[in-house]
PDB file of C-alpha atoms in Angstrom:
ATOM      1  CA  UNK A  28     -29.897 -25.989  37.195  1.00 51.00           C
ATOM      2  CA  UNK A  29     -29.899 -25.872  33.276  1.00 49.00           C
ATOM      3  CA  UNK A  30     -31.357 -23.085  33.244  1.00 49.00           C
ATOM      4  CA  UNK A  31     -29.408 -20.981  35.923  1.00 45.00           C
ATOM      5  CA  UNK A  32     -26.209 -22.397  34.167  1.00 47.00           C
ATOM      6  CA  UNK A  33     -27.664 -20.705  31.249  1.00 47.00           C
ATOM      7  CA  UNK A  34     -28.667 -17.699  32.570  1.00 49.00           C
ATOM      8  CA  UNK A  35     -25.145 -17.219  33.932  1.00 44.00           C
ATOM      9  CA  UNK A  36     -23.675 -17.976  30.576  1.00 40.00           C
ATOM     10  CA  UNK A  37     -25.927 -14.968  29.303  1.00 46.00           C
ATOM     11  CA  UNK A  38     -24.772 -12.720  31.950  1.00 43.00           C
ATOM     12  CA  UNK A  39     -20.967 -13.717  31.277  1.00 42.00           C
ATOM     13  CA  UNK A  40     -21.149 -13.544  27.966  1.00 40.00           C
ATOM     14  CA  UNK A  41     -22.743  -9.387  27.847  1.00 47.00           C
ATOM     15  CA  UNK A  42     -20.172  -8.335  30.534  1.00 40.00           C
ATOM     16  CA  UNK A  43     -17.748  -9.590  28.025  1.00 39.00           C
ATOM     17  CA  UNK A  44     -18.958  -7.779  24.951  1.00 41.00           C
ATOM     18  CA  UNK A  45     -19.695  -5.078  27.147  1.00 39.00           C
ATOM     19  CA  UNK A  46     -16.389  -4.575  27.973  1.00 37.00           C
ATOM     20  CA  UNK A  47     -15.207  -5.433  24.835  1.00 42.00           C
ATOM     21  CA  UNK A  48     -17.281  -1.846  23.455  1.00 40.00           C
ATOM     22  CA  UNK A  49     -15.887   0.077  26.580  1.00 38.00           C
ATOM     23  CA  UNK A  50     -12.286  -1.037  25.568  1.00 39.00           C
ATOM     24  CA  UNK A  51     -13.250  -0.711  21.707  1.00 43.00           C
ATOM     25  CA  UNK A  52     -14.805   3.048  22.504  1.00 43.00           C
ATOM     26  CA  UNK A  53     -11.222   4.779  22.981  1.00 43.00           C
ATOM     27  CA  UNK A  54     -11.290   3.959  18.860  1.00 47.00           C
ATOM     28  CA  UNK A  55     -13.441   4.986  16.096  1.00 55.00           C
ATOM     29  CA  UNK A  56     -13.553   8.629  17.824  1.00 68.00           C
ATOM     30  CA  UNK A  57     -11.617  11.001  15.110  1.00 90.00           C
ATOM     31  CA  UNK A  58     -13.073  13.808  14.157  1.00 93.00           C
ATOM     32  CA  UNK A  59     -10.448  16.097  12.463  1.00 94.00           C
ATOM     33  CA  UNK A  60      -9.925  13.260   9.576  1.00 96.00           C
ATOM     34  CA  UNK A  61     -12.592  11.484   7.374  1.00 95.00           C
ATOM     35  CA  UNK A  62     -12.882   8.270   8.395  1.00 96.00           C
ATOM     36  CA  UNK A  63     -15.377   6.668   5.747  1.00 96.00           C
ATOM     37  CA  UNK A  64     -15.656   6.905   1.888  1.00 97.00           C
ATOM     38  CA  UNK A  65     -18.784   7.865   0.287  1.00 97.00           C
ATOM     39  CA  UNK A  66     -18.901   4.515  -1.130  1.00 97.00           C
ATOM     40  CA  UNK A  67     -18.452   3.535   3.107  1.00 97.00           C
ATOM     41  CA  UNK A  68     -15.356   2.167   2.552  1.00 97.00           C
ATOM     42  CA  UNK A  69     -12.957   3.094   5.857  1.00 96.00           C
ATOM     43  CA  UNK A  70     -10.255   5.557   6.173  1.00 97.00           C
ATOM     44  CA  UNK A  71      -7.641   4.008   8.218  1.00 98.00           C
ATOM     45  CA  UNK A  72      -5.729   6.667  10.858  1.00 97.00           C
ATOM     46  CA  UNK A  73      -4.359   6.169  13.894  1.00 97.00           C
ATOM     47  CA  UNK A  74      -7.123   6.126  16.815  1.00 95.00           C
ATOM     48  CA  UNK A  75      -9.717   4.739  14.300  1.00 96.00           C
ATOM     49  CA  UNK A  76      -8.895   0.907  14.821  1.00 96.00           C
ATOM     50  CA  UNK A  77      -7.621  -1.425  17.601  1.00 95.00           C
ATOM     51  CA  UNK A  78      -4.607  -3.089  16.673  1.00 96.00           C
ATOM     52  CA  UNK A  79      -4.645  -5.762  19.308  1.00 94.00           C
ATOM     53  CA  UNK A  80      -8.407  -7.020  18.303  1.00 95.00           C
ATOM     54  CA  UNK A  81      -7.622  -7.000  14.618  1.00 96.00           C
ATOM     55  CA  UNK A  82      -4.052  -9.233  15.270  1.00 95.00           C
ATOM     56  CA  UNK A  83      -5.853 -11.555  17.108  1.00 94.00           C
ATOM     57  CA  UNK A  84      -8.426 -12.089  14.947  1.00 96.00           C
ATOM     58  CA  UNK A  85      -6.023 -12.375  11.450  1.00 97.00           C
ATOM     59  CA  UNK A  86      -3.069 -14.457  13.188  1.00 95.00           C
ATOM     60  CA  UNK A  87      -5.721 -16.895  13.815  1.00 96.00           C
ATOM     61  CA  UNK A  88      -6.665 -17.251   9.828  1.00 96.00           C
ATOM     62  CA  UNK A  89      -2.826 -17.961   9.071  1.00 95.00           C
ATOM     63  CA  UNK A  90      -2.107 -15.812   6.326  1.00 98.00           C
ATOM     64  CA  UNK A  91       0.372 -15.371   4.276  1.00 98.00           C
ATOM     65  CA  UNK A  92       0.887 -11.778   3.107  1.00 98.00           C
ATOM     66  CA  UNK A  93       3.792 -11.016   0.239  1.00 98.00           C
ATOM     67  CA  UNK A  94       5.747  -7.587  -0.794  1.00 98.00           C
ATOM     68  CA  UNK A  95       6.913  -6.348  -3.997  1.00 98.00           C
ATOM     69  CA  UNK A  96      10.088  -3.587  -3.990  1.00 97.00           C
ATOM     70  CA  UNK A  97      11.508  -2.520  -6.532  1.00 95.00           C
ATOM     71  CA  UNK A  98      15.301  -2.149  -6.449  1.00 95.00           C
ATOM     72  CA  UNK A  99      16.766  -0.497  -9.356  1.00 92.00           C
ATOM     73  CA  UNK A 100      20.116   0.868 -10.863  1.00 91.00           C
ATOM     74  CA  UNK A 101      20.950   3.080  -7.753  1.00 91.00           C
ATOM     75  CA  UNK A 102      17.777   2.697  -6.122  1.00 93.00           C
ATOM     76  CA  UNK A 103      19.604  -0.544  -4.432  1.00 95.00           C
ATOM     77  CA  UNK A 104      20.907   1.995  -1.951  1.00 95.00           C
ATOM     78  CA  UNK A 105      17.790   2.307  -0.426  1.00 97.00           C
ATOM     79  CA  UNK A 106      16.876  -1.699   0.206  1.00 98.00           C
ATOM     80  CA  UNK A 107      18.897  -2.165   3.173  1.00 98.00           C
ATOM     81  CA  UNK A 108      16.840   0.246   5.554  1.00 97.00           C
ATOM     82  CA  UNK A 109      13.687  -0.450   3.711  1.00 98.00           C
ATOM     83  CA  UNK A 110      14.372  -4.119   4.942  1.00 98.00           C
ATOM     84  CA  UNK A 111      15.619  -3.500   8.036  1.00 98.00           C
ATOM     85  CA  UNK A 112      12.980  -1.204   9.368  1.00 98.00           C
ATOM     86  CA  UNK A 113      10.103  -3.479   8.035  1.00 98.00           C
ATOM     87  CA  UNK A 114      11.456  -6.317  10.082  1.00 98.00           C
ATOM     88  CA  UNK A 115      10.371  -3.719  12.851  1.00 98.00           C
ATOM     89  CA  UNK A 116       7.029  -2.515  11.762  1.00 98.00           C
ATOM     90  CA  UNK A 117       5.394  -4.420   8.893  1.00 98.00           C
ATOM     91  CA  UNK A 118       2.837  -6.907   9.833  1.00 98.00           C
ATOM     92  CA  UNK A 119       5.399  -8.384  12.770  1.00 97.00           C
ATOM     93  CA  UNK A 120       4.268 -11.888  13.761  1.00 96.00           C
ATOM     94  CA  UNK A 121       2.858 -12.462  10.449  1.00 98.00           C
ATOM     95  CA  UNK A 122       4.531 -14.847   7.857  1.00 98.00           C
ATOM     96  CA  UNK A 123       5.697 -12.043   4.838  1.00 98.00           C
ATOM     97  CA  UNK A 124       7.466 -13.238   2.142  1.00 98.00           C
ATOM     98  CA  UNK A 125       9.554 -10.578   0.537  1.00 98.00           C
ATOM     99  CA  UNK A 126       9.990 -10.406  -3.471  1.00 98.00           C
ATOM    100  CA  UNK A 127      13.009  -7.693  -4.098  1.00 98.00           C
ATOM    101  CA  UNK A 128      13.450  -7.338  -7.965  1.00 97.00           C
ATOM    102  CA  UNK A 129      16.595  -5.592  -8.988  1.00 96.00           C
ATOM    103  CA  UNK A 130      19.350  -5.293 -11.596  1.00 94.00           C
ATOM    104  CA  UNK A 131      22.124  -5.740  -9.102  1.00 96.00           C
ATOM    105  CA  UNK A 132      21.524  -8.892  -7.322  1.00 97.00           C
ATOM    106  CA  UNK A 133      25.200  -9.191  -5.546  1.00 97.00           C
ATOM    107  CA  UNK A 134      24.194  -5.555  -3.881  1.00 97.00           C
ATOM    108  CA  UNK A 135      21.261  -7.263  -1.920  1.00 98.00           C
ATOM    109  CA  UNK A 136      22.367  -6.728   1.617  1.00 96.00           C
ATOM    110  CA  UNK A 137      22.003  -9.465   3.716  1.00 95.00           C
ATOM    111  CA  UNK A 138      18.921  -8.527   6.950  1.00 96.00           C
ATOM    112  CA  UNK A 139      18.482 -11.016   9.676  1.00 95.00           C
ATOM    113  CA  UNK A 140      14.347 -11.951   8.665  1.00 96.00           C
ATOM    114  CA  UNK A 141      12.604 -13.212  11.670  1.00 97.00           C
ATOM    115  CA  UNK A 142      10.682 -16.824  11.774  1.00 96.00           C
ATOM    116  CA  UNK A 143       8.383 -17.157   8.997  1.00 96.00           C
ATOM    117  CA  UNK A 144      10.031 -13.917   7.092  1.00 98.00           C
ATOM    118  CA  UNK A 145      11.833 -14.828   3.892  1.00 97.00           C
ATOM    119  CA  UNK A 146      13.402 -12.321   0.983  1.00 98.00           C
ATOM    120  CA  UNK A 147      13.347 -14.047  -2.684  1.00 98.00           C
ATOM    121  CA  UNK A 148      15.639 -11.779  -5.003  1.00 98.00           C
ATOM    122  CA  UNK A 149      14.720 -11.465  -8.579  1.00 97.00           C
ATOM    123  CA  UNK A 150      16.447 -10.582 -11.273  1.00 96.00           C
ATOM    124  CA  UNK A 151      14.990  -7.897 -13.967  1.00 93.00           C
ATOM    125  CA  UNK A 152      16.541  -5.763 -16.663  1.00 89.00           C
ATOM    126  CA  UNK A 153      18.300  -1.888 -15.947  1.00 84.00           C
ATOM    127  CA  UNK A 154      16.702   0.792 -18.056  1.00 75.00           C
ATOM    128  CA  UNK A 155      17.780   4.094 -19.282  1.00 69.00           C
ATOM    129  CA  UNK A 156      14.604   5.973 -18.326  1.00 65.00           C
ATOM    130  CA  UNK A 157      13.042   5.684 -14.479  1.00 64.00           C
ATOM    131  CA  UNK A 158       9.811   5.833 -16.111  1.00 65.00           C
ATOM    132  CA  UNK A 159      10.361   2.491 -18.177  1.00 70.00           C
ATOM    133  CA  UNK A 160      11.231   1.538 -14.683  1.00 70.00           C
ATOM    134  CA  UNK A 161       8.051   2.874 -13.253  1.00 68.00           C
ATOM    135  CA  UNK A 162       5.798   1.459 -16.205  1.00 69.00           C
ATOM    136  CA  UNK A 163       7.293  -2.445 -15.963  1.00 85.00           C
ATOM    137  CA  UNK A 164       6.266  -2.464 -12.440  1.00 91.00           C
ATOM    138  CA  UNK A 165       2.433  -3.407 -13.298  1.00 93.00           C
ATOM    139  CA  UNK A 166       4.008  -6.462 -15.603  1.00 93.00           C
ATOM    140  CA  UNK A 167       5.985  -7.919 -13.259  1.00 95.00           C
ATOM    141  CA  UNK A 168       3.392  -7.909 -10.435  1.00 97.00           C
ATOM    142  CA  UNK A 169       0.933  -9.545 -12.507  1.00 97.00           C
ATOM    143  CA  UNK A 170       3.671 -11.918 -13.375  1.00 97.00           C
ATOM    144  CA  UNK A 171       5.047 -13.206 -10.004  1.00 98.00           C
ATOM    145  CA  UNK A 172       1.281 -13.567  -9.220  1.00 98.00           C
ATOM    146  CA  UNK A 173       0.051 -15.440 -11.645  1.00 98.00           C
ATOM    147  CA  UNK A 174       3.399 -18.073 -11.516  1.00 96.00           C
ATOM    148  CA  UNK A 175       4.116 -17.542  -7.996  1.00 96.00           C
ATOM    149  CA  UNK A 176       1.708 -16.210  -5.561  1.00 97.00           C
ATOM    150  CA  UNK A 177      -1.682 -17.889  -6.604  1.00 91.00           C
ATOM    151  CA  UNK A 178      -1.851 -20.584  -3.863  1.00 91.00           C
ATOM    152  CA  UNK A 179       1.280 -19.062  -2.048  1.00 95.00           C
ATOM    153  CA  UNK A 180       0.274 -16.258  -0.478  1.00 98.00           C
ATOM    154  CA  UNK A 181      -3.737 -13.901   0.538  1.00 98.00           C
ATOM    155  CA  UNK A 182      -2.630 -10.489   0.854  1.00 98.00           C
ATOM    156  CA  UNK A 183       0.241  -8.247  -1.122  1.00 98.00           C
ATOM    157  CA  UNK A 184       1.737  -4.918  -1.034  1.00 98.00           C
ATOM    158  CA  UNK A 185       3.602  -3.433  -3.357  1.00 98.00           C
ATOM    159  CA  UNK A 186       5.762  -0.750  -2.288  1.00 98.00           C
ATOM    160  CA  UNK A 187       8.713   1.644  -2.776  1.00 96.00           C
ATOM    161  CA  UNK A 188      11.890   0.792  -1.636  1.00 97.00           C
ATOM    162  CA  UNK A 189      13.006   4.479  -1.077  1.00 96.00           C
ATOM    163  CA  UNK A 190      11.269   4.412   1.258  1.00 97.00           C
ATOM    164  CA  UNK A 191      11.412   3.717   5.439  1.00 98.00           C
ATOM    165  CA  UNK A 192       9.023   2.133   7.898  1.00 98.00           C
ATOM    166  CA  UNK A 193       8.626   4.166  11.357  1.00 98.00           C
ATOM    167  CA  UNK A 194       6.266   2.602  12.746  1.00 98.00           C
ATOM    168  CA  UNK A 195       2.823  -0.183  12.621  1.00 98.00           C
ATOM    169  CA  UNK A 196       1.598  -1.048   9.589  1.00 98.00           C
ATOM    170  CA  UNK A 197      -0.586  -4.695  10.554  1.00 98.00           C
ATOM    171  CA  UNK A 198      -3.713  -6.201   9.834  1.00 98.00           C
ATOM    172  CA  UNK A 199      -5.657  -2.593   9.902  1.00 98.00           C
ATOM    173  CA  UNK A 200      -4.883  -2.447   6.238  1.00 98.00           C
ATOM    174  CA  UNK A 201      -5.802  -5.555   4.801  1.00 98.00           C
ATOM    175  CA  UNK A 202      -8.598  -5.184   2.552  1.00 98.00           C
ATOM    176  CA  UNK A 203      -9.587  -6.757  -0.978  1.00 98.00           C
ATOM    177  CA  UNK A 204      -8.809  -3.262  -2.398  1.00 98.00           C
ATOM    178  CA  UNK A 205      -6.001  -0.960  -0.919  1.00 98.00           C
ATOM    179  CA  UNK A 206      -5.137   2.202  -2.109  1.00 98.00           C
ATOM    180  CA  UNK A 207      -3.220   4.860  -0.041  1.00 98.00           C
ATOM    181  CA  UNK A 208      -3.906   8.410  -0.488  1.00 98.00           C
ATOM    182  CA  UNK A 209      -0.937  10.423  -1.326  1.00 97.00           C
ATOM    183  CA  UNK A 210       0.343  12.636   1.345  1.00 96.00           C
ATOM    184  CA  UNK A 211       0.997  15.541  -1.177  1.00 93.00           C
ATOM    185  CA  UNK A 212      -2.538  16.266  -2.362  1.00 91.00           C
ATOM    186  CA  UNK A 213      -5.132  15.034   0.669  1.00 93.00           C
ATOM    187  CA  UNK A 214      -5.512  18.254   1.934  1.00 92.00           C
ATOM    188  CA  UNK A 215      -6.111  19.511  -1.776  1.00 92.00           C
ATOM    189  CA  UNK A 216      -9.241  20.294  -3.889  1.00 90.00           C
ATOM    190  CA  UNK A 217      -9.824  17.206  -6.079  1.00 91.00           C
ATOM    191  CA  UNK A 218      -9.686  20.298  -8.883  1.00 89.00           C
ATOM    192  CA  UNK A 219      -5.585  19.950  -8.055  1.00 93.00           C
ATOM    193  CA  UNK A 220      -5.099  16.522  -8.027  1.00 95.00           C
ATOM    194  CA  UNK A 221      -2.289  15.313 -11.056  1.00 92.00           C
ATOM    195  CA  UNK A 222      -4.797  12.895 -12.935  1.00 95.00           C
ATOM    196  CA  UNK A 223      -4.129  12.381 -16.437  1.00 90.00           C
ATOM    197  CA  UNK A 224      -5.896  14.505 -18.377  1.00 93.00           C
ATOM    198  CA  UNK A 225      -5.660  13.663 -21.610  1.00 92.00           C
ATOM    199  CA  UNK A 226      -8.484  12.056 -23.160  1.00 95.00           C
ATOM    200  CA  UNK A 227      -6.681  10.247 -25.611  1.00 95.00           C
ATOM    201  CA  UNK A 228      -4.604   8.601 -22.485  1.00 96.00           C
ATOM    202  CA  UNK A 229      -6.475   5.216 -21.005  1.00 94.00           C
ATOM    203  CA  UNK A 230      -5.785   7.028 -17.705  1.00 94.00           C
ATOM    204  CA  UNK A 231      -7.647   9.637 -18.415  1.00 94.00           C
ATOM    205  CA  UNK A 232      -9.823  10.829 -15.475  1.00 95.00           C
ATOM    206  CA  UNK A 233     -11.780  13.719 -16.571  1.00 95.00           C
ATOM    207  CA  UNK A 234     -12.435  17.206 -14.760  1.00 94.00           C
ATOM    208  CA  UNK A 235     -14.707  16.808 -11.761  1.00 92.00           C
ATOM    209  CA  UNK A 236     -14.012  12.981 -11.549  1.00 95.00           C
ATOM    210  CA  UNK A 237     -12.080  11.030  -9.344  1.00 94.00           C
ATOM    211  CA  UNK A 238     -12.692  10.592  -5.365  1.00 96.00           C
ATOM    212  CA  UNK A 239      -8.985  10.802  -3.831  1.00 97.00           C
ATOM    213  CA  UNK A 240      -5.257  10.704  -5.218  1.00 97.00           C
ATOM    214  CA  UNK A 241      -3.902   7.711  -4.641  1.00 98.00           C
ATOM    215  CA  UNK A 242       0.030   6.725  -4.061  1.00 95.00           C
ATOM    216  CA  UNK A 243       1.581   4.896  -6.758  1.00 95.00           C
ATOM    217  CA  UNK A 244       4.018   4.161  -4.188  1.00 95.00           C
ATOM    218  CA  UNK A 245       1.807   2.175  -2.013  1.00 98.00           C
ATOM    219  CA  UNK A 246      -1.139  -0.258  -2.821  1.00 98.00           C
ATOM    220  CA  UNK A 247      -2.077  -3.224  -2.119  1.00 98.00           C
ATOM    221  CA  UNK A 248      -5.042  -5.931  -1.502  1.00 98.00           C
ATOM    222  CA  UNK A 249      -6.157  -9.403  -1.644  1.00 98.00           C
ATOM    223  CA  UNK A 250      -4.228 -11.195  -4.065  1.00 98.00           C
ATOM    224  CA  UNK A 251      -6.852 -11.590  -6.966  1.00 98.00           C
ATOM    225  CA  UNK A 252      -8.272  -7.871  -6.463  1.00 98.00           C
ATOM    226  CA  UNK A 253      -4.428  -6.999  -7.148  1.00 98.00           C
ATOM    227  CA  UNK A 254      -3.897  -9.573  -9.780  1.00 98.00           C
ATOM    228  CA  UNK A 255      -6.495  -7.539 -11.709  1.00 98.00           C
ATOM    229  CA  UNK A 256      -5.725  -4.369 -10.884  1.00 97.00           C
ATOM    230  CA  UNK A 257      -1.757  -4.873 -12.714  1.00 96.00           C
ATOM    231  CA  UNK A 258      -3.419  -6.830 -15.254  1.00 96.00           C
ATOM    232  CA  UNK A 259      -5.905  -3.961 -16.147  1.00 97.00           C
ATOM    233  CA  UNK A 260      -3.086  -1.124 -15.749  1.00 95.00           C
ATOM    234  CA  UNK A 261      -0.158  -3.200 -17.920  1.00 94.00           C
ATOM    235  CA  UNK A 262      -2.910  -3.394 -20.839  1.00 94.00           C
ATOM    236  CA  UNK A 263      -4.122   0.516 -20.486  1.00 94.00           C
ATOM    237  CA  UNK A 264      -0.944   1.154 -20.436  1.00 92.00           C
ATOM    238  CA  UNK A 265       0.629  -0.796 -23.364  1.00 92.00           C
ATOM    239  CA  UNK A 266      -2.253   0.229 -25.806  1.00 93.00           C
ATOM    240  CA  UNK A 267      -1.513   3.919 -24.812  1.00 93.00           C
ATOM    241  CA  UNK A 268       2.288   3.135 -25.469  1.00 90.00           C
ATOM    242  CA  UNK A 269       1.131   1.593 -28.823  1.00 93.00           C
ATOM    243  CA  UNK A 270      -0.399   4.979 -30.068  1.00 94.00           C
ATOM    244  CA  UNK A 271       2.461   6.977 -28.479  1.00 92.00           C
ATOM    245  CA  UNK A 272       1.123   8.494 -25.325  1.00 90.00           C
ATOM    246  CA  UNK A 273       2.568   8.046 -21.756  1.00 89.00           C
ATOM    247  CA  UNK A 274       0.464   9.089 -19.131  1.00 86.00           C
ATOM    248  CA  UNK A 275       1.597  11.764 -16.427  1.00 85.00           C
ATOM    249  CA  UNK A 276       2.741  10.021 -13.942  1.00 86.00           C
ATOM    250  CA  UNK A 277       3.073   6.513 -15.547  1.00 87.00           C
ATOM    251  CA  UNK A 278       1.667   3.695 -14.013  1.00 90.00           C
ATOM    252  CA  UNK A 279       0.204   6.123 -10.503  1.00 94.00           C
ATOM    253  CA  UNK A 280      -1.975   7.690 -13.271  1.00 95.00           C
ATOM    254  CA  UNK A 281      -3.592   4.542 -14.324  1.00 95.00           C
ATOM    255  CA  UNK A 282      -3.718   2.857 -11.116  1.00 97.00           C
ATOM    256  CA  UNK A 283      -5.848   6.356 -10.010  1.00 97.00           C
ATOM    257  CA  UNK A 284      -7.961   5.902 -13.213  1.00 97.00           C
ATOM    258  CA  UNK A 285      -8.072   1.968 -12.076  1.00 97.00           C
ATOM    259  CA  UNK A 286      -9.359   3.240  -8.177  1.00 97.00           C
ATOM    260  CA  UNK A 287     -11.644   5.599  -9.625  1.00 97.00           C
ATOM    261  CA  UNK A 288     -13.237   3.182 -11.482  1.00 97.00           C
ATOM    262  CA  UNK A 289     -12.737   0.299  -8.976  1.00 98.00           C
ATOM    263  CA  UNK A 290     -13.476   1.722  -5.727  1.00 98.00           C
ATOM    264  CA  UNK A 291     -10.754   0.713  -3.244  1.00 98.00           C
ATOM    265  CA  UNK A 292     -12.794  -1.166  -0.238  1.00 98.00           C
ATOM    266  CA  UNK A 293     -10.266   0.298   1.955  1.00 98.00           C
ATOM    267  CA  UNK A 294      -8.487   3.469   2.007  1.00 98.00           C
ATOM    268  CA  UNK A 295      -5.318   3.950   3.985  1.00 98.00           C
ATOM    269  CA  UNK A 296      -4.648   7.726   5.287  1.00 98.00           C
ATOM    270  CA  UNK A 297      -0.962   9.546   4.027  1.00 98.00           C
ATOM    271  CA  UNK A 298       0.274   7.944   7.499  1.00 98.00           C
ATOM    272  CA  UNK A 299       0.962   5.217   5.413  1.00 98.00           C
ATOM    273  CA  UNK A 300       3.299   7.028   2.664  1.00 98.00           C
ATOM    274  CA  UNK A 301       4.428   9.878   4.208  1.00 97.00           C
ATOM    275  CA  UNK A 302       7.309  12.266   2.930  1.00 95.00           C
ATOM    276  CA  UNK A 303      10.288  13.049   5.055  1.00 92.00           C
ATOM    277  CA  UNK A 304      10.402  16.695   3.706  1.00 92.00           C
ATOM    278  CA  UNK A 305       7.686  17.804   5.065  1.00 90.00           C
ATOM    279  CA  UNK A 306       6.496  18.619   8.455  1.00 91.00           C
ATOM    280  CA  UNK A 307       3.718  16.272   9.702  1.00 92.00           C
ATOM    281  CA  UNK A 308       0.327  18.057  10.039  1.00 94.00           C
ATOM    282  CA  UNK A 309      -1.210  17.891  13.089  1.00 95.00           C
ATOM    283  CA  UNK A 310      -3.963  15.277  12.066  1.00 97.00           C
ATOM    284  CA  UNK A 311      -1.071  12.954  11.369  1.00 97.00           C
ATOM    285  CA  UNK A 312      -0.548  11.603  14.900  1.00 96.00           C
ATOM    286  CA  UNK A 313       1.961   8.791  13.525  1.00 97.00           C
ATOM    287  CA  UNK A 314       3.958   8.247  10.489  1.00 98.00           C
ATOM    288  CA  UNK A 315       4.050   4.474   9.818  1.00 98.00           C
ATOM    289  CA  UNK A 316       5.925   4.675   6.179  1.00 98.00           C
ATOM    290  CA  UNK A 317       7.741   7.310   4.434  1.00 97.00           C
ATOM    291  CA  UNK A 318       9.932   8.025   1.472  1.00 96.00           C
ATOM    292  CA  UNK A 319      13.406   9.187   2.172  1.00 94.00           C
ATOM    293  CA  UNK A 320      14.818  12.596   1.400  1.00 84.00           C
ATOM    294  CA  UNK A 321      17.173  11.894  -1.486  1.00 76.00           C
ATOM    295  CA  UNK A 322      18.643  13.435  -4.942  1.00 67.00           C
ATOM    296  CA  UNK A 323      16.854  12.669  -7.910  1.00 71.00           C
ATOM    297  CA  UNK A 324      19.522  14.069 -10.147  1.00 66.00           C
ATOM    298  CA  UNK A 325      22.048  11.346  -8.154  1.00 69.00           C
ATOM    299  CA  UNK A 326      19.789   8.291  -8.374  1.00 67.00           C
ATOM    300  CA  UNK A 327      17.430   8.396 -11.625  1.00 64.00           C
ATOM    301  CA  UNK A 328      18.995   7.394 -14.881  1.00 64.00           C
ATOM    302  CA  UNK A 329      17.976  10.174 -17.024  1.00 47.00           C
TER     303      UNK A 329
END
């Protein structure tokens, strides 16, 4: 009887995980988009995972995943929907805690969070230039982590808030190292891509070099792998404002020359930073996140 039991466990049990690869086989089957690095890291698009498999399988570990935004001078205009549509689409049944830093705390608008959401507002310092702005944002990150986040939370993103979510962004992107490429280049020649490139700059990333261009918008990753990444990037970037020099494109430069150096061990496509002026191409079957169309002129301080 033992072994018949057994036998019919065996039986059971390859039914299963043959079923499992028949429902599994309507994903993994792009082949207009690369879906693997050189270094075999994955290229997340839609149709190349199976959302329902990977939620099961991370709800389970009860993680704790947490969000920088960035909120701004004017910029605070943009927090409301950024909030709103995230309770919709990011990681939804997860426990997110939210960490909005901004100049105009009484602006935060109030967004009903769902169980096991919460929104922390933090206060930080206006500036006359957006790029001061842009450059800080590698400081504070590496801040809140190492007083905050270090036994708090796995996982963080940190993100623009002029931006909108449209639709899923879950457990597909979780990674130890996240970048996102950016939507305005992927379908570039890396000869085009806006890497610094001076040599004297720390974010330097020479002719030739370099794998994709990553959003500055958009990153993310275990909490350690990001803890060094900001650390690296505020240093590179304070030495280079020591001798005068500020990269391209602030801190997206160095977090490129960071990701060049530090392969990301997962890739997210533009799906997940799209932008709303421009027509999606027709490899982009879903746009998950995307930054609004807005006035630069209107909403930057210089």
């Amino acid at each position: 009887m033992a072994v018949l039991h057994t036998k019919a466990v065996t039986v059971i049990l390859s039914v299963t995980v043959l079923l499992g690869l028949l429902y599994l086989s309507q994903y993994y089957s792009r082949t207009d988009v690369v879906t693997v690095t050189p270094w075999l890291a994955p290229v997340v698009w839609e149709g190349t995972f199976n959302p329902f498999l990977l939620d099961s399988i991370y709800k389970r570990k009860n993680i704790t995943i947490a969000a920088t935004v960035f909120a701004v001078g004017k910029y605070i205009m943009f927090l409301k929907d950024f909030l709103q549509t995230s309770e919709e689409h990011f990681f939804v049944g997860f426990r997110v805690d939210f960490y909005v830093f901004t100049d105009r705390p009484n602006e935060v608008p109030k967004v009903n969070m769902a169980a096991g959401r919460m929104l922390t507002v933090r206060s930080v310092p206006s500036s006359n230039r957006w790029q001061e702005i842009s450059a800080r944002r590698m400081e504070i990150i590496q801040n809140l982590i190492e007083k905050k986040l270090q036994n708090r939370a796995d996982y963080i993103f940190c993100l623009d808030v002029d931006s909108k979510f449209h639709g899923r962004w879950g457990a597909e992107s979780l990674g130890g190292l996240v970048a996102v490429i950016h939507p305005g280049y992927y379908r570039d020649d890396r000869s085009r891509f806006p890497y610094e490139r001076s040599p004297a700059s720390n974010a330097y990333v020479a002719p030739g070099e370099g794998d994709f261009y990553y959003c500055g918008g958009a990153f993310g990753g275990l909490v350690e792998e990001v803890h060094l990444l900001a650390k690296t990037c505020r240093k590179n970037f304070e030495d280079d404002a020591k001798r005068g020099i500020e990269a391209a494109w602030q801190e997206e430069s160095h977090l490129n020359r960071y990701m060049w150096i530090n392969k990301p061990s997962k890739v997210l496509s533009p799906e997940y930073l799209w932008q709303d002026f421009k027509p999606k191409n027709p490899e982009v079957q879903i746009i998950r996140f995307s930054g609004v169309i807005k006035n630069y002129a209107n909403i930057r301080p210089n």
